[in-house]
CSV table of C-alpha atoms in Angstrom, one decimal:
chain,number,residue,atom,x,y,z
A,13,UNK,CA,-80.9,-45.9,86.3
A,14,UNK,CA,-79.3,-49.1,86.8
A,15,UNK,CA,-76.1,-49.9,88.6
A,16,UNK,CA,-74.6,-50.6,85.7
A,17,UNK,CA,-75.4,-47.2,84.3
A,18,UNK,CA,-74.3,-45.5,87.1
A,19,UNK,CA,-70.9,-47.1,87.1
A,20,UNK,CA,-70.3,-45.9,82.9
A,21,UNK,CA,-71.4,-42.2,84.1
A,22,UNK,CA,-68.6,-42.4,86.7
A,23,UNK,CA,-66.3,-44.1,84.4
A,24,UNK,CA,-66.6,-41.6,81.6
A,25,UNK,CA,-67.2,-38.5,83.7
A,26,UNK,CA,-63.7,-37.2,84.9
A,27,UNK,CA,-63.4,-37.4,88.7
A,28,UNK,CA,-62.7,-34.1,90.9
A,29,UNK,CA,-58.9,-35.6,91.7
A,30,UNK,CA,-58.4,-35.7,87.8
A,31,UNK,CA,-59.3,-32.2,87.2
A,32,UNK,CA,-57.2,-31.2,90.1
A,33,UNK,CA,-54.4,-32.9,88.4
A,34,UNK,CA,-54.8,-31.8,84.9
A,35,UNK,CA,-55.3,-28.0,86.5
A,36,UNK,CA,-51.9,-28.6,88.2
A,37,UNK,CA,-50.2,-28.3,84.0
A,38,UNK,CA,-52.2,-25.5,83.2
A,39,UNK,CA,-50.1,-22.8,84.5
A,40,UNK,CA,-47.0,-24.2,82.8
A,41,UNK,CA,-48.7,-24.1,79.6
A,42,UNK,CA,-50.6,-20.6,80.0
A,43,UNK,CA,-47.0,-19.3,81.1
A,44,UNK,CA,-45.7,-21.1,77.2
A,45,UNK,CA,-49.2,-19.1,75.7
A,46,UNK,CA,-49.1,-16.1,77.1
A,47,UNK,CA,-45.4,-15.7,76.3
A,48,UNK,CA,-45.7,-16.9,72.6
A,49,UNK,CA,-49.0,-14.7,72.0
A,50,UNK,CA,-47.0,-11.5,74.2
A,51,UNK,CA,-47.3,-8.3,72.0
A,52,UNK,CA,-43.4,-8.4,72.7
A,53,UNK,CA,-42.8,-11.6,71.3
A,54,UNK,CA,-44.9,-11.2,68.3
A,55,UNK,CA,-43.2,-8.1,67.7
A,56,UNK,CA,-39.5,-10.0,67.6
A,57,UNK,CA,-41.0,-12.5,65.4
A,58,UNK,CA,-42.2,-10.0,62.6
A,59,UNK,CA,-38.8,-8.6,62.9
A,60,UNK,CA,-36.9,-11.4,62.6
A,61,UNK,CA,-39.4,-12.7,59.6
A,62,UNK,CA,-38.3,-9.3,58.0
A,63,UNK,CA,-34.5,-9.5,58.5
A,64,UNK,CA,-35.1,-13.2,56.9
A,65,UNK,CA,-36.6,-11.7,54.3
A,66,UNK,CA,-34.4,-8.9,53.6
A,67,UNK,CA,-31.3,-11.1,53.8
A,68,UNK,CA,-33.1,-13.8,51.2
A,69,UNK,CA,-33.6,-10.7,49.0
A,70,UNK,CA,-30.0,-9.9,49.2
A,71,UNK,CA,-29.0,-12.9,48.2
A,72,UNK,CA,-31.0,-13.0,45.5
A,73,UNK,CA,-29.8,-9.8,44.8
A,74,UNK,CA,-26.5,-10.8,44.6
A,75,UNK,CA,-27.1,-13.8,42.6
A,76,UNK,CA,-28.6,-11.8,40.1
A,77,UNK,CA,-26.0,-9.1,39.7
A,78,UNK,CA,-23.1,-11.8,39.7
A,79,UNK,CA,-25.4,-13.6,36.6
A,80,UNK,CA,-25.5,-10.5,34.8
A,81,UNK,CA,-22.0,-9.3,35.8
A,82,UNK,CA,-20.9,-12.4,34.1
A,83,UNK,CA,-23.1,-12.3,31.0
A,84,UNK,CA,-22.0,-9.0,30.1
A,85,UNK,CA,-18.5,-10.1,30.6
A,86,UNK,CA,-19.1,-12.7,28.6
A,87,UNK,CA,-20.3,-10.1,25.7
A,88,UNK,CA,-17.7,-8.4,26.3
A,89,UNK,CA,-14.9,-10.9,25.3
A,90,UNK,CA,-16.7,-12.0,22.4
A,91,UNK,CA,-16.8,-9.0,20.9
A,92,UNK,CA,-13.1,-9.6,19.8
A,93,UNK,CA,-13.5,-13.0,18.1
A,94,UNK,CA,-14.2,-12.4,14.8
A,95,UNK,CA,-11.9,-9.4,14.8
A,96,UNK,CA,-8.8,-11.5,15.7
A,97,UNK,CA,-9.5,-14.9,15.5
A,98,UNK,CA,-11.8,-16.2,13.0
A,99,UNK,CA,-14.7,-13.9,10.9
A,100,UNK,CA,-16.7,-17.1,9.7
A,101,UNK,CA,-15.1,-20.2,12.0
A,102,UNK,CA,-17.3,-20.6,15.6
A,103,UNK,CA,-15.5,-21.4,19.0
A,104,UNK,CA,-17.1,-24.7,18.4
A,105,UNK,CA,-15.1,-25.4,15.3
A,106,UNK,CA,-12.0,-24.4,17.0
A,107,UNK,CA,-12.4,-26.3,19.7
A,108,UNK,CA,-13.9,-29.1,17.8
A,109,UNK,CA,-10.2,-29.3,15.7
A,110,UNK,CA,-8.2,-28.8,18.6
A,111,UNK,CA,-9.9,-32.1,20.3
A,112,UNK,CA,-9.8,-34.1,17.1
A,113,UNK,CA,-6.0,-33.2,16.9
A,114,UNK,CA,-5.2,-34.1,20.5
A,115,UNK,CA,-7.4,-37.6,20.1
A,116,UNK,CA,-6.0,-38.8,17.0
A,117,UNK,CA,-2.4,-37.3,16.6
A,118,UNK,CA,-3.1,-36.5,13.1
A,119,UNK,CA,-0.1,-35.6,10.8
A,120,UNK,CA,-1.9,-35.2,7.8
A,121,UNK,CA,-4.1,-32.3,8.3
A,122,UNK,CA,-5.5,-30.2,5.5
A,123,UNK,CA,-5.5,-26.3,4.8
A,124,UNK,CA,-8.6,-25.8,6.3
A,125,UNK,CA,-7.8,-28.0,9.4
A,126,UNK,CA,-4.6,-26.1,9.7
A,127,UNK,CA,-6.5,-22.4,9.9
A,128,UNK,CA,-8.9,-23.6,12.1
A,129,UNK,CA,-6.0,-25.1,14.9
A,130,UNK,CA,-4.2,-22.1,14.6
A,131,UNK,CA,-7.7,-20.2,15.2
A,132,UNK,CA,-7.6,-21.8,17.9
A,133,UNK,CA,-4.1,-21.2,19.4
A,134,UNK,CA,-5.1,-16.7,18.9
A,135,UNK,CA,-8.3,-17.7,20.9
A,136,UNK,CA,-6.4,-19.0,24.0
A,137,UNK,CA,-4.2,-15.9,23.6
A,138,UNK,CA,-6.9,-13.8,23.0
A,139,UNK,CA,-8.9,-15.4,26.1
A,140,UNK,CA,-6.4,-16.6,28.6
A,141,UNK,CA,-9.1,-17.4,30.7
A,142,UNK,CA,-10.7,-19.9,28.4
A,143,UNK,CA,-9.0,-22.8,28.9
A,144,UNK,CA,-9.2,-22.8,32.5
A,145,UNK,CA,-12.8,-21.8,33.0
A,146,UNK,CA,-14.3,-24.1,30.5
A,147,UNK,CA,-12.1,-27.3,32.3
A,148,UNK,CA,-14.3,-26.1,35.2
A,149,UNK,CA,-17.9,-25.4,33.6
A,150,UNK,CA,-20.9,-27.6,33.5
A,151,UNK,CA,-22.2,-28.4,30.4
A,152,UNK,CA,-24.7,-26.8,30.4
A,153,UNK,CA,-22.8,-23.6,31.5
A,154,UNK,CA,-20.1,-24.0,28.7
A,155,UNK,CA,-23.1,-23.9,26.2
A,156,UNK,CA,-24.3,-20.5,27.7
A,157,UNK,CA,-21.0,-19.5,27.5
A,158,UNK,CA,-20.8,-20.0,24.1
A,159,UNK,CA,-23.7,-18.4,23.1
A,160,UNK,CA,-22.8,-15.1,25.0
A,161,UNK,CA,-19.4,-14.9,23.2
A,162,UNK,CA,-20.8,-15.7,20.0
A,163,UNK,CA,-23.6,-12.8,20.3
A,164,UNK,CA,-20.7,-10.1,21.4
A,165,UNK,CA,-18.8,-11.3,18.4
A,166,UNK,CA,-22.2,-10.8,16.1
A,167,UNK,CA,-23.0,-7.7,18.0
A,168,UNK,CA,-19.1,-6.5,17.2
A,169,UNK,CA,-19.2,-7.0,13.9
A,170,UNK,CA,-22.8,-5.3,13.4
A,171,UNK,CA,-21.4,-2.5,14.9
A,172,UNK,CA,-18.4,-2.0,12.9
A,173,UNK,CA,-20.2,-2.7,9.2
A,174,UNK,CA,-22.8,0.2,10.5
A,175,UNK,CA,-19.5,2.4,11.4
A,176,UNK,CA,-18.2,1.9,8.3
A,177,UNK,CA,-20.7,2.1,6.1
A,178,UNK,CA,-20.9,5.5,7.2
A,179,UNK,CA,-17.2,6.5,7.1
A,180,UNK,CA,-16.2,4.7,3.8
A,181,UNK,CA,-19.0,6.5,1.8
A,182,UNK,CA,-17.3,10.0,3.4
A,183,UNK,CA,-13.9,8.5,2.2
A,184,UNK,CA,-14.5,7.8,-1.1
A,185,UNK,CA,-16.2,11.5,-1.7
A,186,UNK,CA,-13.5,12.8,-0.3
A,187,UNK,CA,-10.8,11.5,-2.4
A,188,UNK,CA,-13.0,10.4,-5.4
A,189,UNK,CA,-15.6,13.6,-5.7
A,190,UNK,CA,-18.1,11.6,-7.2
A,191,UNK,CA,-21.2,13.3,-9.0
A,192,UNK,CA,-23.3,12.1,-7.2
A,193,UNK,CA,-21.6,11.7,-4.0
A,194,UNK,CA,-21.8,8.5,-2.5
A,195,UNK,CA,-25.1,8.4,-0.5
A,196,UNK,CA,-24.6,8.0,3.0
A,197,UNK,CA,-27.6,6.0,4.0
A,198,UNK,CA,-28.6,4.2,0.6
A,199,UNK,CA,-26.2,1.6,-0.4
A,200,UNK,CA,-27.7,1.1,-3.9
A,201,UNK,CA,-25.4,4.0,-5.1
A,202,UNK,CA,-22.5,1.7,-4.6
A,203,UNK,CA,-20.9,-1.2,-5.9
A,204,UNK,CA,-20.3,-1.2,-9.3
A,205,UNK,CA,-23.1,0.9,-10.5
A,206,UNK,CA,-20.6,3.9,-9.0
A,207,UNK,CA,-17.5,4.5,-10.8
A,208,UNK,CA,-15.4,5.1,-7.6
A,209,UNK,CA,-16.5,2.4,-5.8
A,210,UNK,CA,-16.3,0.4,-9.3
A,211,UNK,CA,-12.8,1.3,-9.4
A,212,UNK,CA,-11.9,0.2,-5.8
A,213,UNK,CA,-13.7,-3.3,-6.4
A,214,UNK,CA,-12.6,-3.8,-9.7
A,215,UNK,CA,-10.1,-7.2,-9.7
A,216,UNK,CA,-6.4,-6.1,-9.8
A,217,UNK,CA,-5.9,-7.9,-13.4
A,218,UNK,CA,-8.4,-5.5,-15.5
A,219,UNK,CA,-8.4,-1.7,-15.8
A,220,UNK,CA,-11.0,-0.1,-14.8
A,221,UNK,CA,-10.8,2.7,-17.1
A,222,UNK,CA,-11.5,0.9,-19.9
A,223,UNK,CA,-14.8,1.2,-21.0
A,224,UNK,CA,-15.1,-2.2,-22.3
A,225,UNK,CA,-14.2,-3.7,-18.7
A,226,UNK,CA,-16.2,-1.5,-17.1
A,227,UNK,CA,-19.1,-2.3,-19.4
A,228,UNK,CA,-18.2,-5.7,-18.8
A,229,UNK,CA,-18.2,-6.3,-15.1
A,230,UNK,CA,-21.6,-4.8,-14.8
A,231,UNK,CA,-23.3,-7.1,-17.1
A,232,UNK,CA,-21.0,-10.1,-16.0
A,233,UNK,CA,-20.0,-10.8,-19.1
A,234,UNK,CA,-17.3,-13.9,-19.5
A,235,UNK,CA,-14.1,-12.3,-18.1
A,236,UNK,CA,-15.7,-9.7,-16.3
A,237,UNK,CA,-17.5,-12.0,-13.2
A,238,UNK,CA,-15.6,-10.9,-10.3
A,239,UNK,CA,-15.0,-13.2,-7.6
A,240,UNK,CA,-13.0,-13.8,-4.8
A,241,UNK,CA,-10.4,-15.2,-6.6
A,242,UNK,CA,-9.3,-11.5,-7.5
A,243,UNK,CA,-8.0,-9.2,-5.0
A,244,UNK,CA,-9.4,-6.0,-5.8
A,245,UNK,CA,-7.8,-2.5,-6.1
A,246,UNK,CA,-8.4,-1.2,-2.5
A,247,UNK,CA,-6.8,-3.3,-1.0
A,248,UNK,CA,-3.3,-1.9,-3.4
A,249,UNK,CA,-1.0,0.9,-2.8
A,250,UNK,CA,-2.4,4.1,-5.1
A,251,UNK,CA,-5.3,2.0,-5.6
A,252,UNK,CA,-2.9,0.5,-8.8
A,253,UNK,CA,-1.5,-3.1,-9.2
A,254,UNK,CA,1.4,-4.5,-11.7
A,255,UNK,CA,0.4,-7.2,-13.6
A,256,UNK,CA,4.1,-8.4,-13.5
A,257,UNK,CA,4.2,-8.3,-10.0
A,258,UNK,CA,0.8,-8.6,-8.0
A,259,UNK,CA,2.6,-8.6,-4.5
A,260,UNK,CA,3.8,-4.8,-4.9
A,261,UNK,CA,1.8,-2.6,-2.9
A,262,UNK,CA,-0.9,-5.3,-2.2
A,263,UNK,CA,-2.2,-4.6,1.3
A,264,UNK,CA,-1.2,-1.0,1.2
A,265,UNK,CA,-4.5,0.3,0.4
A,266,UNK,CA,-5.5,3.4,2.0
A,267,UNK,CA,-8.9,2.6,2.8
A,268,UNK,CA,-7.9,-0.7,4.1
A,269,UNK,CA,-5.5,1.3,6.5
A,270,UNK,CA,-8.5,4.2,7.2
A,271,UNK,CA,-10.7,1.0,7.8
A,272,UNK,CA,-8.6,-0.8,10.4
A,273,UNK,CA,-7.8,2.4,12.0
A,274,UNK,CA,-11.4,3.3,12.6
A,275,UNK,CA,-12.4,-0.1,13.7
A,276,UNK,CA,-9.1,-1.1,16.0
A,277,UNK,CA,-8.0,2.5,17.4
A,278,UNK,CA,-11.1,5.0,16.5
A,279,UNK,CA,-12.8,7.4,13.9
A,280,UNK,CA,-9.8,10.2,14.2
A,281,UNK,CA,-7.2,8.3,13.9
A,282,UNK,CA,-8.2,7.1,10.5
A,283,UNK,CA,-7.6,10.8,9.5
A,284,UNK,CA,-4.0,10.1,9.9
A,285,UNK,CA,-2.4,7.6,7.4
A,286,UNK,CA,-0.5,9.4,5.2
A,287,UNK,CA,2.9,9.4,7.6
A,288,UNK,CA,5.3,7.1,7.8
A,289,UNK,CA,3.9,5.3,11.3
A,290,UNK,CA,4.2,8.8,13.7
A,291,UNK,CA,0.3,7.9,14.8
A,292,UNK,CA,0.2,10.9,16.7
A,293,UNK,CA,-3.3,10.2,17.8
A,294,UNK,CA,-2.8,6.8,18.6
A,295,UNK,CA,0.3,7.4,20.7
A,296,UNK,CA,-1.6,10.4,22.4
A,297,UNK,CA,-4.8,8.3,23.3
A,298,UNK,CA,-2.4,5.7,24.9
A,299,UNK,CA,-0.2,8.9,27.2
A,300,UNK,CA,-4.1,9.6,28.0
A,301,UNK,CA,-5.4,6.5,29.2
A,302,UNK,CA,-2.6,5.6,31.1
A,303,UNK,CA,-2.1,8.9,33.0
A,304,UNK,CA,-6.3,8.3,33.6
A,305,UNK,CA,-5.2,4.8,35.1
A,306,UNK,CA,-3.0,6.6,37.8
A,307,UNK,CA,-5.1,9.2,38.1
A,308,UNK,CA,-8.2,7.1,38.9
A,309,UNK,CA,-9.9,9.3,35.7
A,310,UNK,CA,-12.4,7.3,33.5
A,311,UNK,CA,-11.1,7.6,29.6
A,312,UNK,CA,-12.8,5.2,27.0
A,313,UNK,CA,-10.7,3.1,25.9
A,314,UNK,CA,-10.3,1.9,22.2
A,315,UNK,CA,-10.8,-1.8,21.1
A,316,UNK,CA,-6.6,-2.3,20.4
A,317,UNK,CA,-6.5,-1.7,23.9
A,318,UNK,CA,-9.3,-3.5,25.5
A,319,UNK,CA,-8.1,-6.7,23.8
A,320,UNK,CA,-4.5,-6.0,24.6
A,321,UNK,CA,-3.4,-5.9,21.0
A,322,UNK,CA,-0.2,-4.5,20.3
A,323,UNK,CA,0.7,-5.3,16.7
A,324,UNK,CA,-1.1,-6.0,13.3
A,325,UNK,CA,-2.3,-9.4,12.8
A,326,UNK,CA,-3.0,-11.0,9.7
A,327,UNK,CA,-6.7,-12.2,10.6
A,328,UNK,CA,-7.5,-8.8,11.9
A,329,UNK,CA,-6.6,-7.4,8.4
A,330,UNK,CA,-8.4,-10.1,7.0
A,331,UNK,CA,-11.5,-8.8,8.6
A,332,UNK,CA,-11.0,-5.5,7.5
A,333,UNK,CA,-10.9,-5.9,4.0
A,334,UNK,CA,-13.9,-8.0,4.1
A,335,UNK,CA,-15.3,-5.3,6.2
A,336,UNK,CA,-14.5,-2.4,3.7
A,337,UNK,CA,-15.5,-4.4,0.8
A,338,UNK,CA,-18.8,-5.3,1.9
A,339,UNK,CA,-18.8,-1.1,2.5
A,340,UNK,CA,-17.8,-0.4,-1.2
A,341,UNK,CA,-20.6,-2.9,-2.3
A,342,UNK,CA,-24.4,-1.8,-3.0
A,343,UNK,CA,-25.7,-5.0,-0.9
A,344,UNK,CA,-27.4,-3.9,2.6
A,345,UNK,CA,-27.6,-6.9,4.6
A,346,UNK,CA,-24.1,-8.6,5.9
A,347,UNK,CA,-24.3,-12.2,4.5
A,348,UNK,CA,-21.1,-14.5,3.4
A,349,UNK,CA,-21.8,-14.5,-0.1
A,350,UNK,CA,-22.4,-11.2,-2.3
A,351,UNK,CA,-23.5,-13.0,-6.0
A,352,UNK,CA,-20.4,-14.8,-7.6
A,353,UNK,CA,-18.2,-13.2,-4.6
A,354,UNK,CA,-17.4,-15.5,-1.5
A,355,UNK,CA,-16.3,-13.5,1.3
A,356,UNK,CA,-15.8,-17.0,3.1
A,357,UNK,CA,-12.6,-17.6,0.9
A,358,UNK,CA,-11.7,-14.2,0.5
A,359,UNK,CA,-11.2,-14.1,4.0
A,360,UNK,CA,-9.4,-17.7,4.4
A,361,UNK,CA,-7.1,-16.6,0.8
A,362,UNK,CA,-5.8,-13.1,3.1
A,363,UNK,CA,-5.2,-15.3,6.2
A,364,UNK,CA,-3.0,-17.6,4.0
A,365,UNK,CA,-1.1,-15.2,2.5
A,366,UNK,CA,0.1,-13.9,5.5
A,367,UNK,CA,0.1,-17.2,7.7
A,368,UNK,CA,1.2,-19.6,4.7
A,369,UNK,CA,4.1,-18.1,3.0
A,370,UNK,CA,5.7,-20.4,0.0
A,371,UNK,CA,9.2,-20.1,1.6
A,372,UNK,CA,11.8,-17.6,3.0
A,373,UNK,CA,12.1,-15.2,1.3
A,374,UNK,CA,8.4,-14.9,1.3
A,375,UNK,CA,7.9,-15.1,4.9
A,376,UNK,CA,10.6,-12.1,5.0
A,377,UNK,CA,8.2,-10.2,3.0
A,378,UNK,CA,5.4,-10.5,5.2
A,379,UNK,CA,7.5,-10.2,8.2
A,380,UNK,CA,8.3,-6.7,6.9
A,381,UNK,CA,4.8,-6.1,5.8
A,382,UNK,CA,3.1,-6.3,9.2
A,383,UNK,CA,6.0,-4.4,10.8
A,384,UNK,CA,4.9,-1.5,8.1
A,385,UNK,CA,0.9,-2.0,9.4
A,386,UNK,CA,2.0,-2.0,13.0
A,387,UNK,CA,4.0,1.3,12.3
A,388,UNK,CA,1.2,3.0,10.6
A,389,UNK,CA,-1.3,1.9,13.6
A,390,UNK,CA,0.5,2.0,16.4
A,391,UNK,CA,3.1,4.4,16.1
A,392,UNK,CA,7.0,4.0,15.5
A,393,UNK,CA,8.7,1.3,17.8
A,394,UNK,CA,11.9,0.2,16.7
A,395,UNK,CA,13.1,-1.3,20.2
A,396,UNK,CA,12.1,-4.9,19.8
A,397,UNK,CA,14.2,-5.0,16.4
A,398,UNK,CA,17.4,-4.4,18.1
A,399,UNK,CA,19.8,-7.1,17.2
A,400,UNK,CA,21.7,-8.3,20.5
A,401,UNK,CA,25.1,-7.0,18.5
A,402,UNK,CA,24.0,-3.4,18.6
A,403,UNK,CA,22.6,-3.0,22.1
A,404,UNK,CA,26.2,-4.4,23.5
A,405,UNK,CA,27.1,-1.5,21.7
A,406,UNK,CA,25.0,1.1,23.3
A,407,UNK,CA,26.5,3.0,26.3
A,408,UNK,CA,24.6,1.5,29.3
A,409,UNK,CA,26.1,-2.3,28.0
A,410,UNK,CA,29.3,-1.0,27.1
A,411,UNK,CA,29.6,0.8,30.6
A,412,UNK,CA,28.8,-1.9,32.6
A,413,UNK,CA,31.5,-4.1,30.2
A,414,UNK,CA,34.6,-1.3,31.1
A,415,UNK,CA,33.7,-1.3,34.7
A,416,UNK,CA,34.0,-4.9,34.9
A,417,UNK,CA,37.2,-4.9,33.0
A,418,UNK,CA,38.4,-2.4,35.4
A,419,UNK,CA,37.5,-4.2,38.9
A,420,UNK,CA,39.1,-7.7,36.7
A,421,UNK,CA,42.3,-5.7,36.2
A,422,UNK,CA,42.5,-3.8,40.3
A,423,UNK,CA,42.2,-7.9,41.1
A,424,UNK,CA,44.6,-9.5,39.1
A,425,UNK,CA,47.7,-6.7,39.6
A,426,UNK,CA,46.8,-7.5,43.7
């Protein structure tokens, strides 16, 4: 081997003082080793991998309940919408209005326009929350939002055409005795195939009893087409209209008031419409629930009071009567239009008879007219009509006015 050789084996072969050297790291670094590879410290690892793991899992956790604690709340509120605030309109098109309204100042709004802004003042009152929240929410977010409401307000009003469809057939039997009776589950045996329900349907303008009319409206004969344009007998006192005076018992229906009573306060109450307002079950579920509330007892509640709803409304008995009249008819799906019958404008014409009165005297009418609904649901409550003049006349006021007087005089004669 040549010198040359020799001096690339020494250059590439480490020399003893390097090793020595290199050997002097090596405990510092099997110290490092052995304590990361210790059974110990493997075993504080895995446990802290776990607590990291648990905790991510809670978190999740949590996410996931809070997403579904808010979806269901979001169910929840919608299932009031179409109740109170609009049957057909979405939260879209009251929103929509509102916005157009505030971004163009318009004076000269039409009928429709005007429902739909008003729709939307009962929807901030109905959902105090909304305005807030939705000033706050992604867009994406708001359009969840909207959805969830929209399918507790479908999901509402499903369950209240399958409660009544149940209830109304009982109803009519009961005060009708129809041969047959009014099949519970098969809707085909109503509408105007069935004299009853004939007679509750039949427009307010033509007598039923007359075989001609009757003949008439079930071959839709010129005349005879009934329409929403005709407000139909259940929705009249006695189930009877004058032709000289249309207004007379209108909305005074019995199975109008059964209906909303089923619907807004529940089943048992509906049994009890024949008072003058005492609403003994009404005013008894109310003592119940609150005494529930201070004693921490669980006690369903019924929707009046889940949506805070103290008085009648006009859209709420709006959706009523298209409620019970989709009941009384022999179609079995819930859709908007039932053959020549629009239950889009029969709605809207029921919301404008309350909500657009011609004048004074009119509005005085209906004033009194919703007072007589909130009697017969809610019980008697004559405090809030109390004219300032007669409580300064009750004792309490007139006390507190002859003490004064008295103190005034002990001052004046010192």
């Amino acid at each position: 081997m040549s010198q040359a050789d020799g001096s690339m084996f020494h250059a590439e072969t480490p020399l003893i003082g390097d090793r020595e050297d290199d050997d002097d790291d090596l405990p510092s670094q099997q110290r490092s080793e052995s304590l990361q590879t210790s059974p110990q410290s493997t075993f504080l690892q895995a446990r802290q991998r776990r607590k990291i793991t648990e905790l991510e899992g809670k978190i999740e956790l949590k996410k996931g309940m809070s997403i579904i604690s808010q979806t269901n709340y979001f169910l929840a509120q919608g299932r009031g919408l179409k109740r109170v605030v609009a049957l057909f309109d979405t939260v879209e098109d009251l929103v929509a209005e509102n916005n157009r309204r505030y971004d163009d100042n318009d004076e000269d709004a039409t009928l429709d326009q005007d429902r739909l802004e008003l729709g939307y003042s009962i929807l901030t009152k109905t959902l105090p929350w909304f305005l807030k929240k939705t000033s706050d929410m992604e867009h994406d977010d708001y359009m969840c939002m909207l959805k969830l409401l929209r399918q507790g307000a479908d999901g509402a009003r499903g369950d209240d055409t399958s409660k009544l469809k149940t209830l109304v057939s009982d109803w009519v039997n009961r005060e009708f005795r129809p041969n047959p009776p009014i099949d519970v589950d098969d809707k085909h045996s109503r509408g105007f195939t069935s004299d009853a329900c004939g007679k509750l349907l039949c427009p307010a303008e033509l007598d039923w009893n007359d075989p001609v009319v009757r003949a008439g409206i079930r071959d839709r004969s010129d005349g005879h087409i009934v329409t929403d344009l005709s407000f139909p007998l259940f929705l009249y006192d006695k189930y009877a209209a004058d032709p000289e005076n249309l207004e007379e018992g209108l909305f005074k229906g019995k199975i109008l008031l059964q209906g909303y009573k089923a619907v807004f306060t529940s089943p048992s109450s509906a049994k009890d419409v024949e008072g003058d307002g005492d609403s003994a079950d009404v005013i008894q579920n109310n003592r119940r629930a609150n005494k529930a509330v201070l004693t921490g007892i669980k006690v369903k509640k019924h929707v009046a009071q889940i949506i805070k709803m103290e008085k009648v409304t006009p859209r709420s008995i709006a959706y009523i009567a298209c409620q019970v009249r989709f009941s009384l008819s022999s179609v079995t799906s819930w859709r908007s239009v039932d053959g020549d019958f629009d239950y889009i404008q029969f709605w809207r014409i029921i919301v404008d008879f309350f909500e657009r009165p011609p004048g004074r005297e009119a509005q005085h009418r209906v004033d009194k007219l919703l007072e007589w609904w909130t009697r017969k649901v809610f019980g008697r409550s004559c405090r809030e009509c109390l004219t300032n003049v007669v409580k300064a006349k009750m004792s309490v006021n007139a006390l507190a006015r002859q003490r004064a007087q008295i103190d005034d005089a002990t001052f004046d004669s010192n």
